[in-house]
Short mmCIF file of C-alpha atoms in Angstrom, two decimals:
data_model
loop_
_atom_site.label_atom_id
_atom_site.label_comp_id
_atom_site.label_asym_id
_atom_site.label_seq_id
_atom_site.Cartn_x
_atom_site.Cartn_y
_atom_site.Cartn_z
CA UNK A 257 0.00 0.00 0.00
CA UNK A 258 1.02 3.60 -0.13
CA UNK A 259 3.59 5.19 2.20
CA UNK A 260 4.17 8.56 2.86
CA UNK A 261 7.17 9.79 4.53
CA UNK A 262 7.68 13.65 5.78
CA UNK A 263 10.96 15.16 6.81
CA UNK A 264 11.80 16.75 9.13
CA UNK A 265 10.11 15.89 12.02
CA UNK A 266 10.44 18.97 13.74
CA UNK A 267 11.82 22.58 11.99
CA UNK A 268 13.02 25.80 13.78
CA UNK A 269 13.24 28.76 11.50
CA UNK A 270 13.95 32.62 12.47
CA UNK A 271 10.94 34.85 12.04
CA UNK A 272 11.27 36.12 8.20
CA UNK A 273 13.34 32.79 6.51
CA UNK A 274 11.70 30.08 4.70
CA UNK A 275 11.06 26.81 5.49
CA UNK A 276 10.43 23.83 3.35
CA UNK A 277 8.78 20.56 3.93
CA UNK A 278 9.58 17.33 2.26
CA UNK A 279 7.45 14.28 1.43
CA UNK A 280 8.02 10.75 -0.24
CA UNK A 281 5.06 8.66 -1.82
CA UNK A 282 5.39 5.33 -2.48
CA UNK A 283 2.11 4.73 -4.80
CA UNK A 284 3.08 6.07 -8.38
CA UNK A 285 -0.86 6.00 -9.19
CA UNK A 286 -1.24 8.86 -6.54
CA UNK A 287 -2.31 12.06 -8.39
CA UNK A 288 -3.74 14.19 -5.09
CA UNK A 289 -1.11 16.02 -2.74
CA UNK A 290 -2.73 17.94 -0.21
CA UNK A 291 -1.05 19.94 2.61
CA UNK A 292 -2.68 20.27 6.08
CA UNK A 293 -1.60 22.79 8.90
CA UNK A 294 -2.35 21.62 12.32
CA UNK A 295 -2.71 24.47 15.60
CA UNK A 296 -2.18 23.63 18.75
CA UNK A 297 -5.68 22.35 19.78
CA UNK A 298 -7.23 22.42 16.69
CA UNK A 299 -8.59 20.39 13.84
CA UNK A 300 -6.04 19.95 10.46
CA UNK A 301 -7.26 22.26 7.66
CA UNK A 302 -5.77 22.24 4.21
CA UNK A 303 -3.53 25.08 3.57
CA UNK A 304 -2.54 23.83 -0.40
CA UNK A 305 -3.11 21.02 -2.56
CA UNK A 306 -1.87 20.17 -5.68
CA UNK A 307 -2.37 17.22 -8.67
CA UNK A 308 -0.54 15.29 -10.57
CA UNK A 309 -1.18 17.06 -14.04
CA UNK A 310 1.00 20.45 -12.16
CA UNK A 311 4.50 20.94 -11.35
CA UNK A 312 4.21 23.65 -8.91
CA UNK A 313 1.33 25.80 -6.98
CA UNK A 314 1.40 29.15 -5.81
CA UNK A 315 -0.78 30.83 -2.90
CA UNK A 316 0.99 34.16 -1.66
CA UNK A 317 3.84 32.85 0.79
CA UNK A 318 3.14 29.37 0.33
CA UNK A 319 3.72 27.08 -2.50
CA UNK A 320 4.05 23.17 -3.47
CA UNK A 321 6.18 21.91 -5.55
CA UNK A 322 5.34 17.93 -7.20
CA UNK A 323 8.11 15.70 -8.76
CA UNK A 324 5.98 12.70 -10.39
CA UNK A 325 9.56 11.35 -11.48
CA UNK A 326 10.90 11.33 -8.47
CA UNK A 327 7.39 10.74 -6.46
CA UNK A 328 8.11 13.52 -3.94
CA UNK A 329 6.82 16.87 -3.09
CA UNK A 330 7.38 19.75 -1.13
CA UNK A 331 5.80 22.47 0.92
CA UNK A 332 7.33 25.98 0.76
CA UNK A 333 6.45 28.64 3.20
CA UNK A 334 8.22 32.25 2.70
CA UNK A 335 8.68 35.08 4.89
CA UNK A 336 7.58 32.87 7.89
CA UNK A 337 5.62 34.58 10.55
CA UNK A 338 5.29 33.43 13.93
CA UNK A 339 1.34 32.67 13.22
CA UNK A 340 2.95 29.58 10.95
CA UNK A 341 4.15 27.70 13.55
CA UNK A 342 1.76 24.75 13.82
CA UNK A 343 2.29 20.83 13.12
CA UNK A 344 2.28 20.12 8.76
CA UNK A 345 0.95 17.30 7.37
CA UNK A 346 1.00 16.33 3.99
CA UNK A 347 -0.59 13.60 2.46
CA UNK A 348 -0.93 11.51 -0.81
CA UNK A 349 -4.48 9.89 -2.63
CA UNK A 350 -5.05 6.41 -3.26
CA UNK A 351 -7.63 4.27 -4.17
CA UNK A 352 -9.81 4.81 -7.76
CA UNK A 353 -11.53 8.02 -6.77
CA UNK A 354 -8.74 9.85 -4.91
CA UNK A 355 -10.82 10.65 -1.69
CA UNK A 356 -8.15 8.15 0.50
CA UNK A 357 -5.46 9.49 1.93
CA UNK A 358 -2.25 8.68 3.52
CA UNK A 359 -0.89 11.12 5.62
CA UNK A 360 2.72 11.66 6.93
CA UNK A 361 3.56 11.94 10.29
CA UNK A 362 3.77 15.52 10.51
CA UNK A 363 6.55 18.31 11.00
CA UNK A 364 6.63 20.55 14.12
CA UNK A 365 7.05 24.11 12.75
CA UNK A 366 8.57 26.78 15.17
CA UNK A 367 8.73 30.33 14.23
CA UNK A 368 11.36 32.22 16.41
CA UNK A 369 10.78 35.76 16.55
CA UNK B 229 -22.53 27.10 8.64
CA UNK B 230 -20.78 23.77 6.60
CA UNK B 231 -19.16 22.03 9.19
CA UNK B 232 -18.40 18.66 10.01
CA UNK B 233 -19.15 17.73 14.24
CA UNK B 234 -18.38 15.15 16.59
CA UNK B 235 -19.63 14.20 20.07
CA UNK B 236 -17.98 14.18 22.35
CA UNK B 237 -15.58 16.29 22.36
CA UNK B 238 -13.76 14.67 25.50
CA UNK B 239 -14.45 11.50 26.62
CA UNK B 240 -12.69 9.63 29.68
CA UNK B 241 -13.96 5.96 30.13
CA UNK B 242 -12.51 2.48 31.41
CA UNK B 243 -11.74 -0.92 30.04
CA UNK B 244 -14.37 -2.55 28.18
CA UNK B 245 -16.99 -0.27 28.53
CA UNK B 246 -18.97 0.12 25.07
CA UNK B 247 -18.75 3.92 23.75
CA UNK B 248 -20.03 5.54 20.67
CA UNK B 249 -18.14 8.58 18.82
CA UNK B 250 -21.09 10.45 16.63
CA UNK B 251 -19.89 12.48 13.62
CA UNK B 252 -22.58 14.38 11.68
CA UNK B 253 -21.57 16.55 8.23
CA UNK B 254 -24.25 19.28 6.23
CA UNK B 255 -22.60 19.27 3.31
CA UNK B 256 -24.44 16.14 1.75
CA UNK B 257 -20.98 15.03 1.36
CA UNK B 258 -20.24 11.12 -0.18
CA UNK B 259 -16.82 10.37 1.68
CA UNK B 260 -16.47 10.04 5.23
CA UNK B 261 -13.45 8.72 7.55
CA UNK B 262 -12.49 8.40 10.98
CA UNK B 263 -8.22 8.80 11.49
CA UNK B 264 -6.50 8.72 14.81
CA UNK B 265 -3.85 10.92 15.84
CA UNK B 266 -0.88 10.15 17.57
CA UNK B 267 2.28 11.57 18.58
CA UNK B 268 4.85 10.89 15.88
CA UNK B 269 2.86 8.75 13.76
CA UNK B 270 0.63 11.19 12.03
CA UNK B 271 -3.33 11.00 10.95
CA UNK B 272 -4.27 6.61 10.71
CA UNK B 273 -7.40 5.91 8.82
CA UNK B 274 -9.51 3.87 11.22
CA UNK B 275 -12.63 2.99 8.79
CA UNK B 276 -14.02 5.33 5.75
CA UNK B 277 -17.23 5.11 3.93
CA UNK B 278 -17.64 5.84 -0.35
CA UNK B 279 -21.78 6.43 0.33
CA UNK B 280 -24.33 5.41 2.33
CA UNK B 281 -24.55 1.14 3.53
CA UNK B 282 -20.96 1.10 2.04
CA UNK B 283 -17.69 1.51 4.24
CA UNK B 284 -14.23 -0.18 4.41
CA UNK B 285 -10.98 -0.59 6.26
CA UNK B 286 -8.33 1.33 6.76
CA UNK B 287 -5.30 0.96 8.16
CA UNK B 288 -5.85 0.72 11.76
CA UNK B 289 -9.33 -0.73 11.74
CA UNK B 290 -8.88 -3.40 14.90
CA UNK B 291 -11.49 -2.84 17.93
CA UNK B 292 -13.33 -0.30 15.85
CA UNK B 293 -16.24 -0.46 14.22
CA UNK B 294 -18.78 1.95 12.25
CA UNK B 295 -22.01 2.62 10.25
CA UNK B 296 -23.40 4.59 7.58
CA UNK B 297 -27.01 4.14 7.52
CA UNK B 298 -27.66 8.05 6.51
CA UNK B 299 -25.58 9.91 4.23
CA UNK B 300 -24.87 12.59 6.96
CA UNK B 301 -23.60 10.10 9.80
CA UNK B 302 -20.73 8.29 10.37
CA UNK B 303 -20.91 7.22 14.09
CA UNK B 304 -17.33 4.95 15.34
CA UNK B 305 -18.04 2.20 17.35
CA UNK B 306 -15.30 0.94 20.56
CA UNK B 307 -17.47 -2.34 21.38
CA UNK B 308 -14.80 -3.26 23.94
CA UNK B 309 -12.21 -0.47 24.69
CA UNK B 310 -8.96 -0.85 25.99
CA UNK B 311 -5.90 1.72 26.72
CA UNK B 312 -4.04 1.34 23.36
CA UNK B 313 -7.20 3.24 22.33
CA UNK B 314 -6.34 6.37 24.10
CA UNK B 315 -6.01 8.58 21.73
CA UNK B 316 -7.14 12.05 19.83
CA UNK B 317 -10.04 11.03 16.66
CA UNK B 318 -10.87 13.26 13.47
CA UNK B 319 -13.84 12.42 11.78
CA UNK B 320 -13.64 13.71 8.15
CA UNK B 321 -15.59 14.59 4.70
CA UNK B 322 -15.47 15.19 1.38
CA UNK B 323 -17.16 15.42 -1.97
CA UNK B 324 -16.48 13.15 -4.95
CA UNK B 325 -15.84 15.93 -7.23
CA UNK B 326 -13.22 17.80 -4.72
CA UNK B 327 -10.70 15.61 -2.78
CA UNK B 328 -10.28 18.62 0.03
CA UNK B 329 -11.53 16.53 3.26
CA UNK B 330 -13.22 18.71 5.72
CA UNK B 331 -12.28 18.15 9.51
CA UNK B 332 -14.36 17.37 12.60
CA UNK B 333 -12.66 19.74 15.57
CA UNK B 334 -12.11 16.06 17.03
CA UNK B 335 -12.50 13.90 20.10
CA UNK B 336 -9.99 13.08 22.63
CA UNK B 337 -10.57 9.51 24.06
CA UNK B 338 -8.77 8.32 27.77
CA UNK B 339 -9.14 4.93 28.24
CA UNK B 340 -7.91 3.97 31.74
#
C-alpha cells in the first residue's frame, strides 16, 4: 500500500526565513497532494493542494512543488511569521476516486521571533 | 454554517466499557473517515465510507467499528475499549468531485 514519509520531524526557523517541507510517496498511481496545517488544539485544515497534471502551486507565501519522477513533493512557506508555527501534514491519494489518503507523520514548525 | 461535528468532544472511560463517537456533516458530502492521531505517527485511517450502507478498512481498523445508515452520519463504534485506544479522533468529509476533506474539531478519548 502507499507510504508517505515527511521530513523533518520537527523545523526551527527565524521569524522572516523560509522553510520547506519534504514528502516521499510510495504509490506512483497517486495524483492528489494535499497539505494540512495543524494548531495547537485544533482540527487539520488544508492550507494547499496540488495534482498530478501540475509541477508547482502558488498561494501568496506558500507554494508546493510535485516531482511525479521522483514521487516527492514539497511544501514551501516564505517570509515565515510566527502565526505559521503549527504541526504540517502532507498527504498523498489512493484508491480509484482519490478521496483516501495517507498522511505523513507531521513536521513541528517553530517560528522564532 | 458547513461544518463537520463530533460528540464528544472529550471523553474519559474504562476498560471494556462500550462507547459511541457520533460524527454528523451538512454538506451532503459522499466520503467520510475516521483517522487517529498520535504523537509521531501522524493522521491513521480507522474505517471510511464511499456512500451510504458502504464503508471499508483502513489501516488501523482493529477494535473499531462503524455505520453509515444516513448519508450525513458516520458514528465509530469501541465495542470493547482498551488503553491502546487512548487517543485524539478526526472524523472527516469530502465530496467526490473535490478531494479537500473537511475536519471534525475532534474527540480526545482516555481509556484507563
Amino acid at each position: 500500500g502507499e507510504n508517505v514519509e515527511q521530513h523533518p520531524s520537527t523545523l526551527s526557523v527565524q521569524e522572516g526565513d523560509s522553510a520547506v517541507i519534504k514528502c516521499t510517496y510510495s504509490d506512483s498511481a497517486s495524483n492528489y497532494f494535499p497539505w494540512y496545517k495543524q494548531e495547537l488544539g485544533k482540527r487539520p485544515q488544508l492550507i494547499i493542494d496540488i495534482r498530478s497534471n501540475v509541477g508547482e502551486k502558488k498561494d501568496q507565501r506558500i507554494a508546493v512543488t510535485l516531482n511525479k519522477t521522483a514521487k516527492h513533493f514539497s511544501l514551501h512557506i516564505t517570509e515565515t511569521q510566527p502565526e505559521d508555527s503549527a504541526v504540517y501534514f502532507c498527504a498523498a491519494s489512493i484508491g480509484e476516486y482519490g478521496n483516501k489518503l495517507v498522511f505523513g507523520a507531521g513536521t513541528i514548525l517553530r517560528v522564532k521571533s | 454554517e458547513a461544518q463537520v461535528t463530533q460528540n464528544p468532544r472529550y471523553l474519559i472511560t474504562v476498560t471494556g466499557k462500550k462507547l459511541t463517537v457520533t460524527c454528523s456533516q451538512n454538506m451532503n458530502h459522499e466520503y467520510m473517515s475516521w483517522y487517529r492521531q498520535d504523537p509521531g505517527l501522524g493522521l491513521r485511517q480507522i474505517y471510511y465510507s464511499m456512500n451510504v450502507e458502504v464503508t471499508d478498512k483502513g489501516d488501523v481498523p482493529e477494535g473499531y467499528k462503524v455505520s453509515r445508515k444516513e448519508k450525513r452520519n458516520f458514528p465509530l463504534i469501541l465495542e470493547s475499549p482498551s488503553p491502546n485506544q487512548t487517543s485524539l479522533y478526526f472524523c472527516a468529509s469530502s465530496s467526490w468531485d473535490s478531494s479537500e476533506q473537511y475536519f471534525g474539531p475532534g474527540t480526545r478519548l482516555t481509556v484507563t
